Structures are given as structure tokens and as C-alpha cells.
XYZ file of C-alpha atoms in Angstrom:
389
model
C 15.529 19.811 13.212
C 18.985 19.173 14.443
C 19.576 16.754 11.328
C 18.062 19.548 8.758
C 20.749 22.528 10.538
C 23.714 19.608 10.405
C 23.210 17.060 8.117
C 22.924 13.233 8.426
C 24.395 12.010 11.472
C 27.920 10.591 11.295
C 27.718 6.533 10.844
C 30.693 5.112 12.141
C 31.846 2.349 10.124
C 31.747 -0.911 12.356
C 29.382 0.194 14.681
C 26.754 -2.616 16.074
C 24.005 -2.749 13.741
C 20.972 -2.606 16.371
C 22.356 0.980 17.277
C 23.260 2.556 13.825
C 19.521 1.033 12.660
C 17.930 3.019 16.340
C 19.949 6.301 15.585
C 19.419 6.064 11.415
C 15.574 5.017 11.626
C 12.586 7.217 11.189
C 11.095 6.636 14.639
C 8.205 8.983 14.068
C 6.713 6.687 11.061
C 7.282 3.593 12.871
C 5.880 4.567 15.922
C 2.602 5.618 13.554
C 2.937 1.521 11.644
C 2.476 0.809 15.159
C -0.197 2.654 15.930
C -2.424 1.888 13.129
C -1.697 -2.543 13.848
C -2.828 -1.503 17.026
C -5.964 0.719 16.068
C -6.254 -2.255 13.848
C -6.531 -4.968 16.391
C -9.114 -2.529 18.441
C -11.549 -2.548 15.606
C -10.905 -5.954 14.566
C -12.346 -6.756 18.535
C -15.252 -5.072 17.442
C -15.856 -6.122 13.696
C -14.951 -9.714 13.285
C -17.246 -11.729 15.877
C -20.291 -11.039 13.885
C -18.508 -13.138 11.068
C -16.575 -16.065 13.638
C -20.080 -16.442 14.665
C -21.268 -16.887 11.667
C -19.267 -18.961 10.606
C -19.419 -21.347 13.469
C -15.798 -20.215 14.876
C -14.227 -18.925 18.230
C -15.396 -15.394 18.447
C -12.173 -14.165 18.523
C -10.712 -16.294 15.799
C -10.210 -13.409 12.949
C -8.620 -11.304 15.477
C -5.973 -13.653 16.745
C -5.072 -14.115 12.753
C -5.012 -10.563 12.577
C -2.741 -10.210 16.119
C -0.305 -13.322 14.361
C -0.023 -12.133 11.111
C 0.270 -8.264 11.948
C 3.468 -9.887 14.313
C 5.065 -11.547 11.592
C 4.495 -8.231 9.475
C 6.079 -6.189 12.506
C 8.970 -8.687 11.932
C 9.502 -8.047 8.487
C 8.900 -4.316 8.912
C 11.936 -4.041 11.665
C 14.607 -6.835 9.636
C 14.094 -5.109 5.908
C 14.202 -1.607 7.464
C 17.706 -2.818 8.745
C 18.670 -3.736 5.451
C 21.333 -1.070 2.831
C 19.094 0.397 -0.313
C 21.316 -2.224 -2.338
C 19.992 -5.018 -0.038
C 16.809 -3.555 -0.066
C 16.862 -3.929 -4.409
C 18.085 -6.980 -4.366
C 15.483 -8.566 -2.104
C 12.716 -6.580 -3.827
C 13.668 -7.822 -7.530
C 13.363 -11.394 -6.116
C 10.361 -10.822 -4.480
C 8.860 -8.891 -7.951
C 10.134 -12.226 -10.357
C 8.556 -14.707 -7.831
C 4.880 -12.247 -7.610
C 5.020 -11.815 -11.130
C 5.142 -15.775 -12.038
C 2.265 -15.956 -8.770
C 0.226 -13.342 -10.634
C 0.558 -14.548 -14.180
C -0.451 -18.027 -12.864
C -3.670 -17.280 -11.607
C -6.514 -17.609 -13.902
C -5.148 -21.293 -13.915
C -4.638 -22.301 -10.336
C -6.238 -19.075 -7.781
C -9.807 -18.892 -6.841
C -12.382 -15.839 -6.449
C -13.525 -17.323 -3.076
C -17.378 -16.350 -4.965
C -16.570 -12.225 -5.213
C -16.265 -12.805 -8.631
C -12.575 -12.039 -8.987
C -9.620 -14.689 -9.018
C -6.999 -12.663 -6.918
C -6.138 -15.526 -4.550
C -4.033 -19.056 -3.863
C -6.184 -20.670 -1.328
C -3.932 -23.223 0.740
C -6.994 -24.479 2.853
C -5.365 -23.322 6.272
C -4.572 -19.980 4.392
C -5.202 -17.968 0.970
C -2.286 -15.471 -0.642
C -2.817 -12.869 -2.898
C -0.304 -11.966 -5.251
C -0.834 -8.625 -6.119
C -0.421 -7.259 -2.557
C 3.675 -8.594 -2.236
C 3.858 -7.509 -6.383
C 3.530 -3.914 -5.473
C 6.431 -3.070 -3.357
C 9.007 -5.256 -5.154
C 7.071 -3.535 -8.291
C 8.098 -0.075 -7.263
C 11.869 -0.863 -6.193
C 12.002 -2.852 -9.874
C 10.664 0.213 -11.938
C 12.857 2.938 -9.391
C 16.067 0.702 -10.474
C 15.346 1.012 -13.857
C 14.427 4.811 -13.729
C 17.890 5.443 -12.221
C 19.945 3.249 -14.427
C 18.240 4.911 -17.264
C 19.018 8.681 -16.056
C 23.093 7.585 -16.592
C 24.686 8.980 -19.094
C 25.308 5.893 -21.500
C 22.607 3.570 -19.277
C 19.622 1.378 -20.450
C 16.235 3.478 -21.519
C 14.923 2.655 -18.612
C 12.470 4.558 -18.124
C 10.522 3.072 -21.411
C 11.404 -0.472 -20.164
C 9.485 0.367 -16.371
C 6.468 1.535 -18.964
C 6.689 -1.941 -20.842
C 6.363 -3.723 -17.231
C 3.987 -1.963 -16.025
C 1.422 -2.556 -19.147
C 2.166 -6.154 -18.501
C 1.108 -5.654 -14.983
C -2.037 -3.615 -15.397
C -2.981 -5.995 -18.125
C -2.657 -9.558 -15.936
C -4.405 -7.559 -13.129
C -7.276 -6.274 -15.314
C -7.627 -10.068 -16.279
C -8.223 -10.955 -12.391
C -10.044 -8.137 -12.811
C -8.642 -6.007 -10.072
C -8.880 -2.474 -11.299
C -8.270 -1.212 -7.859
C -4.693 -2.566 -7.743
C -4.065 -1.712 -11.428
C -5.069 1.635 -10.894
C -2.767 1.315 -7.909
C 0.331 0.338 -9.519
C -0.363 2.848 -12.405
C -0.389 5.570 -9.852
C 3.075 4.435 -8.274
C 4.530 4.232 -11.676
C 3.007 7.736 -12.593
C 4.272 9.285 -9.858
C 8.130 7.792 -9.986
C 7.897 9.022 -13.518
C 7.171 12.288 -12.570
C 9.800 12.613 -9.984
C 12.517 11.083 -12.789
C 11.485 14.278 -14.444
C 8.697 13.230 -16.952
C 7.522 15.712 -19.172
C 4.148 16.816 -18.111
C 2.503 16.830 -21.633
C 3.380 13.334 -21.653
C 1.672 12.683 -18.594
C -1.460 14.149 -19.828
C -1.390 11.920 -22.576
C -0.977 8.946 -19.964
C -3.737 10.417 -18.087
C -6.223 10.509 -21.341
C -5.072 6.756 -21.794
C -5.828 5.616 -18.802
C -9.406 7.205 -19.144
C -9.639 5.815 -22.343
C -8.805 2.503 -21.221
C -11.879 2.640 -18.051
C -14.193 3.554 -21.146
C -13.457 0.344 -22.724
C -13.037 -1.772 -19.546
C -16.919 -0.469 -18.959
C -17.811 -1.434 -22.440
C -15.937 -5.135 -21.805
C -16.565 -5.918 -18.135
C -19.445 -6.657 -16.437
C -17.872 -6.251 -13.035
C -16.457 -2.920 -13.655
C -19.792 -1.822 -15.200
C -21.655 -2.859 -11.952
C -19.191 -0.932 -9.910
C -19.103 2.458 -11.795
C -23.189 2.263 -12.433
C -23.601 2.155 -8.764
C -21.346 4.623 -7.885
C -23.049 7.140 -10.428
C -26.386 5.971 -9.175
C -28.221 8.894 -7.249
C -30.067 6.853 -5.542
C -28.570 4.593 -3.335
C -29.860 0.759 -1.961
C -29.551 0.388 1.377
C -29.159 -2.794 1.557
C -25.555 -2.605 -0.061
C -22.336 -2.568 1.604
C -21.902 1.137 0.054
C -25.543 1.593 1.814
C -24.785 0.029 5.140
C -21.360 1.739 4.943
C -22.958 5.309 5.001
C -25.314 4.776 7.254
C -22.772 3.790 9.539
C -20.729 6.431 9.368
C -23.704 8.858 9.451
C -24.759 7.178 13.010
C -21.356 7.542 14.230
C -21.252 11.327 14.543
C -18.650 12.979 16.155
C -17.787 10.757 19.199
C -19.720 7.836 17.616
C -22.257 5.517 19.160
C -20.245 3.254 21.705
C -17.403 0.947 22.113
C -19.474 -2.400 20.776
C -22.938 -0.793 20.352
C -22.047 -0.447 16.717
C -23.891 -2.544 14.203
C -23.102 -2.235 10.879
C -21.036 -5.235 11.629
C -23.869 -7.347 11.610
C -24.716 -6.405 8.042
C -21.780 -6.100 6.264
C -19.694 -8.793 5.252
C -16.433 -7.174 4.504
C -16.614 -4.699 7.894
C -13.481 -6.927 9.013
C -11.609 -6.038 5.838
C -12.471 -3.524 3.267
C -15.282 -1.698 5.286
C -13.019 -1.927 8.291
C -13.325 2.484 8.307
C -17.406 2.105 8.578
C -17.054 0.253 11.960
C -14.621 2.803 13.590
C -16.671 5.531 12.725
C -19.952 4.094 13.743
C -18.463 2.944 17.444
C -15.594 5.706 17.922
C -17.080 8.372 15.457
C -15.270 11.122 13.701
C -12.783 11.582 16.137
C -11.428 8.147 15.809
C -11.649 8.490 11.674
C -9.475 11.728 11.745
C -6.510 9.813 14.136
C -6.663 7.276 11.724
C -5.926 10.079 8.521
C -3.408 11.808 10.447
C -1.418 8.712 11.203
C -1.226 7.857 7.487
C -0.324 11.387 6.634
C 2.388 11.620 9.203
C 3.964 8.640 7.573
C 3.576 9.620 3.885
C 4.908 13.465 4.844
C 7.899 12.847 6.948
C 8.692 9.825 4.410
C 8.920 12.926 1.500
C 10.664 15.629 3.362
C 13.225 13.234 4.458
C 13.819 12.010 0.979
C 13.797 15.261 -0.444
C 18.057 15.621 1.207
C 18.075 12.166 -0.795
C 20.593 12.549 -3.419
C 20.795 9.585 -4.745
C 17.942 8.960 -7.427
C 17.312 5.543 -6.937
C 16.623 5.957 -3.306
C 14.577 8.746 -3.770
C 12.065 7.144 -6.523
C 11.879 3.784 -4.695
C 10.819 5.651 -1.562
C 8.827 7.987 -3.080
C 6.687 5.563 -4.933
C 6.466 3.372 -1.799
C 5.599 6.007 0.355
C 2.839 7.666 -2.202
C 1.554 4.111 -2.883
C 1.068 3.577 0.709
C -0.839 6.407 1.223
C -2.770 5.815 -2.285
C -3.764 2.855 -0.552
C -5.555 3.975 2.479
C -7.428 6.910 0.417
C -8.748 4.774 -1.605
C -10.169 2.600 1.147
C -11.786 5.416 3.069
C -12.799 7.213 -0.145
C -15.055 4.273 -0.737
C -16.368 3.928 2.417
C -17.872 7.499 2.187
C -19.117 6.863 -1.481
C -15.662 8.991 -3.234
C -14.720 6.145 -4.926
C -16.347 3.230 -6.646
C -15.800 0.283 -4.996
C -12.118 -0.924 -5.183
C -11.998 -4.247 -2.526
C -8.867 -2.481 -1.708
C -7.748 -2.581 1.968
C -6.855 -0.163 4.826
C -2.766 -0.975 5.517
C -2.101 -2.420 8.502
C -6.477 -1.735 10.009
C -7.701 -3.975 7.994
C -7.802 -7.866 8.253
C -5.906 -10.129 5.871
C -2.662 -12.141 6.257
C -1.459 -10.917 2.711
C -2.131 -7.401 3.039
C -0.623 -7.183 6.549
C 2.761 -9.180 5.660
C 3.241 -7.889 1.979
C 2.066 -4.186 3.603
C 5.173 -4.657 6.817
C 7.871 -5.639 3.391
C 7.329 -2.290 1.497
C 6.888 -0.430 4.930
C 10.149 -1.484 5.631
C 11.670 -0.901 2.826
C 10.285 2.701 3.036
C 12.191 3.190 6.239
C 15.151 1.696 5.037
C 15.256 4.084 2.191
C 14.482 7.233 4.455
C 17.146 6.258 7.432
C 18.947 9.158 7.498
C 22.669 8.689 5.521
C 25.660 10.605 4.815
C 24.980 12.460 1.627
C 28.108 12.833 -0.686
C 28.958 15.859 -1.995
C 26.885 16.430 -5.445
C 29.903 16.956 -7.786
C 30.582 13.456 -6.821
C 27.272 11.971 -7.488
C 27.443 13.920 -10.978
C 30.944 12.661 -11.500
C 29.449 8.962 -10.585
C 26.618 9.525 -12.920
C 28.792 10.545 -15.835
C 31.096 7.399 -15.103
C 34.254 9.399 -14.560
């Protein structure tokens, strides 16, 4: 409140950077990121055993991944949110060249670990996935191009960010991943919308994309399967999707009982994608509803701080990394109660996976470090700026 009535507060220049990045720093959405690793590590307790016994390992072998990896994404989270917007592009168009190259490399050298989709680098000790680092350097990319292109005299950039991200959609359609595709479409959508997109044109984009599914039902056997079950009234129980509602149907309101829960014995993604079904069959609704509210805290206080952003680069970056975030998790959970055709999308920063968790801490970061609050010039001068004078 007392920054809306006053403004930004005043950043001394030469001040110690720990305490400019405490008093600057949304510590609201962090302190949700934190919450949901740690919700995450709860439910991993509960979820992964099943599969470390399975597969002959400690039982608590996923979960001290998951604790290691969510660390080294806490890391990330805390040194990129310390980093200036400028720092913050530079870092991300890197990142975007080196996932791009990963990505476009993959139907030679990845692997579909037999799910019938090549999405990974398997490294024996560990596997990466490419698409999950791609999106946030993605967004920053597309959000520098969208503001160089709203300059009077700049680049079209705007039609160049809709060149990239056809190339993007089309190498992850090839995987195919038409969760993440549909993903990055979104972020692009919505950054186009913000840049001030006509809205007929974004119904065309819209009829397109729906266009486009038609086709990919026609062509793919994978995304056939997935859409025919989805439409399916009747639904096998011996599914994930079945095992999945079932769960969540047991669960209730207050839900069955910390480890009484056992949809985890059935379902071998309730570590990862499914990771919703097992806190809503052991913790129930209530547990489910925490989970929504921490996302939307993040997504909503991300927005209403960018909306005093004045400068459009910062605001489309953060607003496509914040809407992509939360994208993200309703996609997950819209699956899990039968929404959504199945995606093999995860739930950031719940679910397990080394990629999602590290790649998921970067554009986190870089969310905060675009919504730290700033001195905003006065707007003559960022018109004055934009019309190079």
C-alpha cells in the first residue's frame, strides 16, 4: 500500500546489493516459490517410494533429487532475481540460443525414455529437457523484440517474435510436445496482446491454431490417442486419467490420511505429472485449494506490480513469464480432473524433475527481477526516449 500512495522506494545509488535486492524484492511471491518446493517435498514423501521401490532404489531416493535439485533452483531463483532487467536479457538470450540448438538437436541425439516422445538428453546419472529452460529465455527473447519494435524507427519486431515462435511450435510439435507448444503459443499470445495487438488479428491466430490441432489429429497418432480419450464418455479405469479421478474423488474434503493414499501405487507419473492426484487423495480438497491460491498469489501480485511498469520491455517479459507460469500449473491440475487432455506437463516447483525445477527457479527469478519495485521516470521522458530525441 505504502508503495502504491508514494511510489517506488528511493534506491540509493551504491547501496550494498543484499539490501537494495531485500527492500526492492517481491517478498510475498517468493515466500509462495517457497511454499509450493516445500508442499512439493511433502508430497514427494508420499508419492515417490512406490516407484524407488520399484525400481529397486532407497525409498527416499526421488525425494532427495527432488530436495537437491529444488536447492539448486532456490539458488538460481535468489542470484537472477538480483540481477538489472538488462542483465536479466542478456542472460536470457544466451540461455534461448543455447535451448534452441538443444531443442533442434533432438530427434538426432534425445530419447523418449518409452512415452513415445523424444523431449530428453539422457546423461545416464541425469536426463535434461530442453523445452523447459527454452521457455523463459523464449519469453525475454520475443518481449525484447516487441519493445524494440514499438520505437519509432525500430525493427518490426513484433512480426520477427511471430517468425520464432512458428519455428518453435514447429520443432516442438516434431518431439511431439503439444503441451509445451501450446504453452509457448499462449506466452507469445498474450505478450502480443499486451504490445497492443489488434484483437481481430488475434481471432485469426486463434482459428489457426484450431486449425492447426485439426490437422495434428489427422497426422499424429499420439495426439489422436490423447484427444479421443479425453472426448471419450466413458472412461477406463485402469488409466492414469482413471486412477487420477478416482483419487481425487476418495480424497474429499480433508482427504483420506497422511500416507493412507494409494493411487501412488497405480500410477506411474503420481511423482511428476499426477503429482495433484496424490495431494488430494491424502490431504483432500483443502490441501488442493492452498496449492491454487499460492499460484494465484504469485501470478496476481506479479501483474498489479507491473501494471506501474513503464517501461515496455519489462512489462511484456514479466507479463509473459508470470502468465506462462501460471499457464503451467492450470494445465497440470486441469488434467488431473479430466479439463484437459493429457499434456505430460508438470506442476512448477510440486512436481518432480531436475529440469522442470531448475529451468522453473531461472524464469521465476527473472519474474521477480522484473517486478522489484524501481524508480519510474517521468513518462514524457520515456516518450522522449522512445522517439529517440
Amino acid at each position: 500500500m505504502t508503495e502504491m500512495v508514494y511510489g517506488a522506494p528511493r534506491v540509493v545509488t551504491g547501496d550494498p546489493v543484499l539490501p537494495r535486492w531485500w527492500r526492492t524484492i517481491d517478498k510475498w511471491s517468493m515466500c509462495c516459490i517457497l511454499g509450493l518446493f516445500g508442499i512439493g517435498l511433502l508430497l514427494g514423501l508420499a508419492s515417490s517410494p512406490p516407484l524407488a521401490a520399484k525400481n529397486g532404489l532407497d525409498p527416499f531416493y526421488y525425494v532427495t533429487r527432488q530436495g537437491f535439485f529444488g536447492v539448486m533452483a532456490m539458488i538460481a531463483m535468489v542470484g537472477v532475481s538480483m540481477m538489472s532487467p538488462v542483465m536479466v536479457r542478456r542472460m536470457a538470450v544466451i540461455g534461448f540460443g543455447f535451448a534452441l540448438v538443444a531443442l533442434m538437436l533432438l530427434p538426432v541425439f534425445g530419447t523418449d525414455f518409452g512415452k513415445g516422445a523424444v523431449r530428453w538428453y539422457s546423461f545416464g546419472f541425469a536426463s535434461v529437457q530442453p523445452s523447459e529452460f527454452l521457455k523463459p529465455g523464449f519469453v525475454v527473447f520475443t518481449a525484447w523484440l516487441m519493445a524494440a519494435g514499438l520505437s519509432v524507427g525500430g525493427p518490426p519486431g513484433r512480426m520477427y517474435s511471430f517468425v520464432l515462435t512458428l519455428v518453435i511450435v514447429g520443432f516442438l510439435a516434431l518431439q511431439p510436445d503439444f503441451g509445451q507448444a501450446c504453452l509457448v503459443l499462449f506466452a507469445w499470445g498474450v505478450m502480443y496482446f499486451v504490445a497492443g495487438a489488434p484483437m481481430v488479428l488475434l481471432l485469426g491466430l486463434a482459428g489457426a491454431v484450431f486449425a492447426t490441432g485439426l490437422f495434428a489429429y489427422e497426422a499424429s497418432e499420439h495426439f489422436a490417442r490423447r484427444i479421443d480419450g479425453f472426448l471419450s464418455p466413458d472412461l477406463d479405469p485402469r488409466t492414469q486419467l482413471g486412477y487420477a479421478t478416482n483419487a481425487i474423488r476418495e480424497g474429499g474434503f480433508f482427504g483420506v490420511g497422511v500416507g493412507e493414499g494409494q493411487v501412488k501405487w497405480s500410477l506411474p507419473d503420481a511423482h511428476t505429472d499426477f503429482i495433484i492426484a496424490v495431494a488430494a487423495e491424502e490431504y483432500g480438497l483443502v490441501c488442493v485449494l492452498a496449492i491454487i491460491a499460492l499460484y494465484t498469489v504469485i501470478v496476481v501480485r506479479s501483474l498489479l506490480r507491473l501494471l506501474k511498469e513503464r517501461d515496455p520491455f519489462i512489462r511484456l517479459a514479466g507479463t509473459g513469464l508470470a502468465c506462462a507460469f501460471g499457464i503451467q500449473a492450470m494445465i497440470n491440475m486441469g488434467v488431473a480432473v479430466r479439463l484437459l487432455p493429457a499434456k505430460g506437463m508438470t506442476l512448477p516447483f510440486v512436481s518432480y524433475g531436475g529440469s522442470s525445477l531448475i529451468a522453473g527457479g531461472i524464469a521465476v527469478g527473472m519474474l521477480l527481477a522484473m517486478t522489484r519495485a524501481r524508480p519510474q521516470g517521468e513518462i514524457g521522458d520515456i516518450l522522449m526516449r522512445r522517439m529517440g530525441r
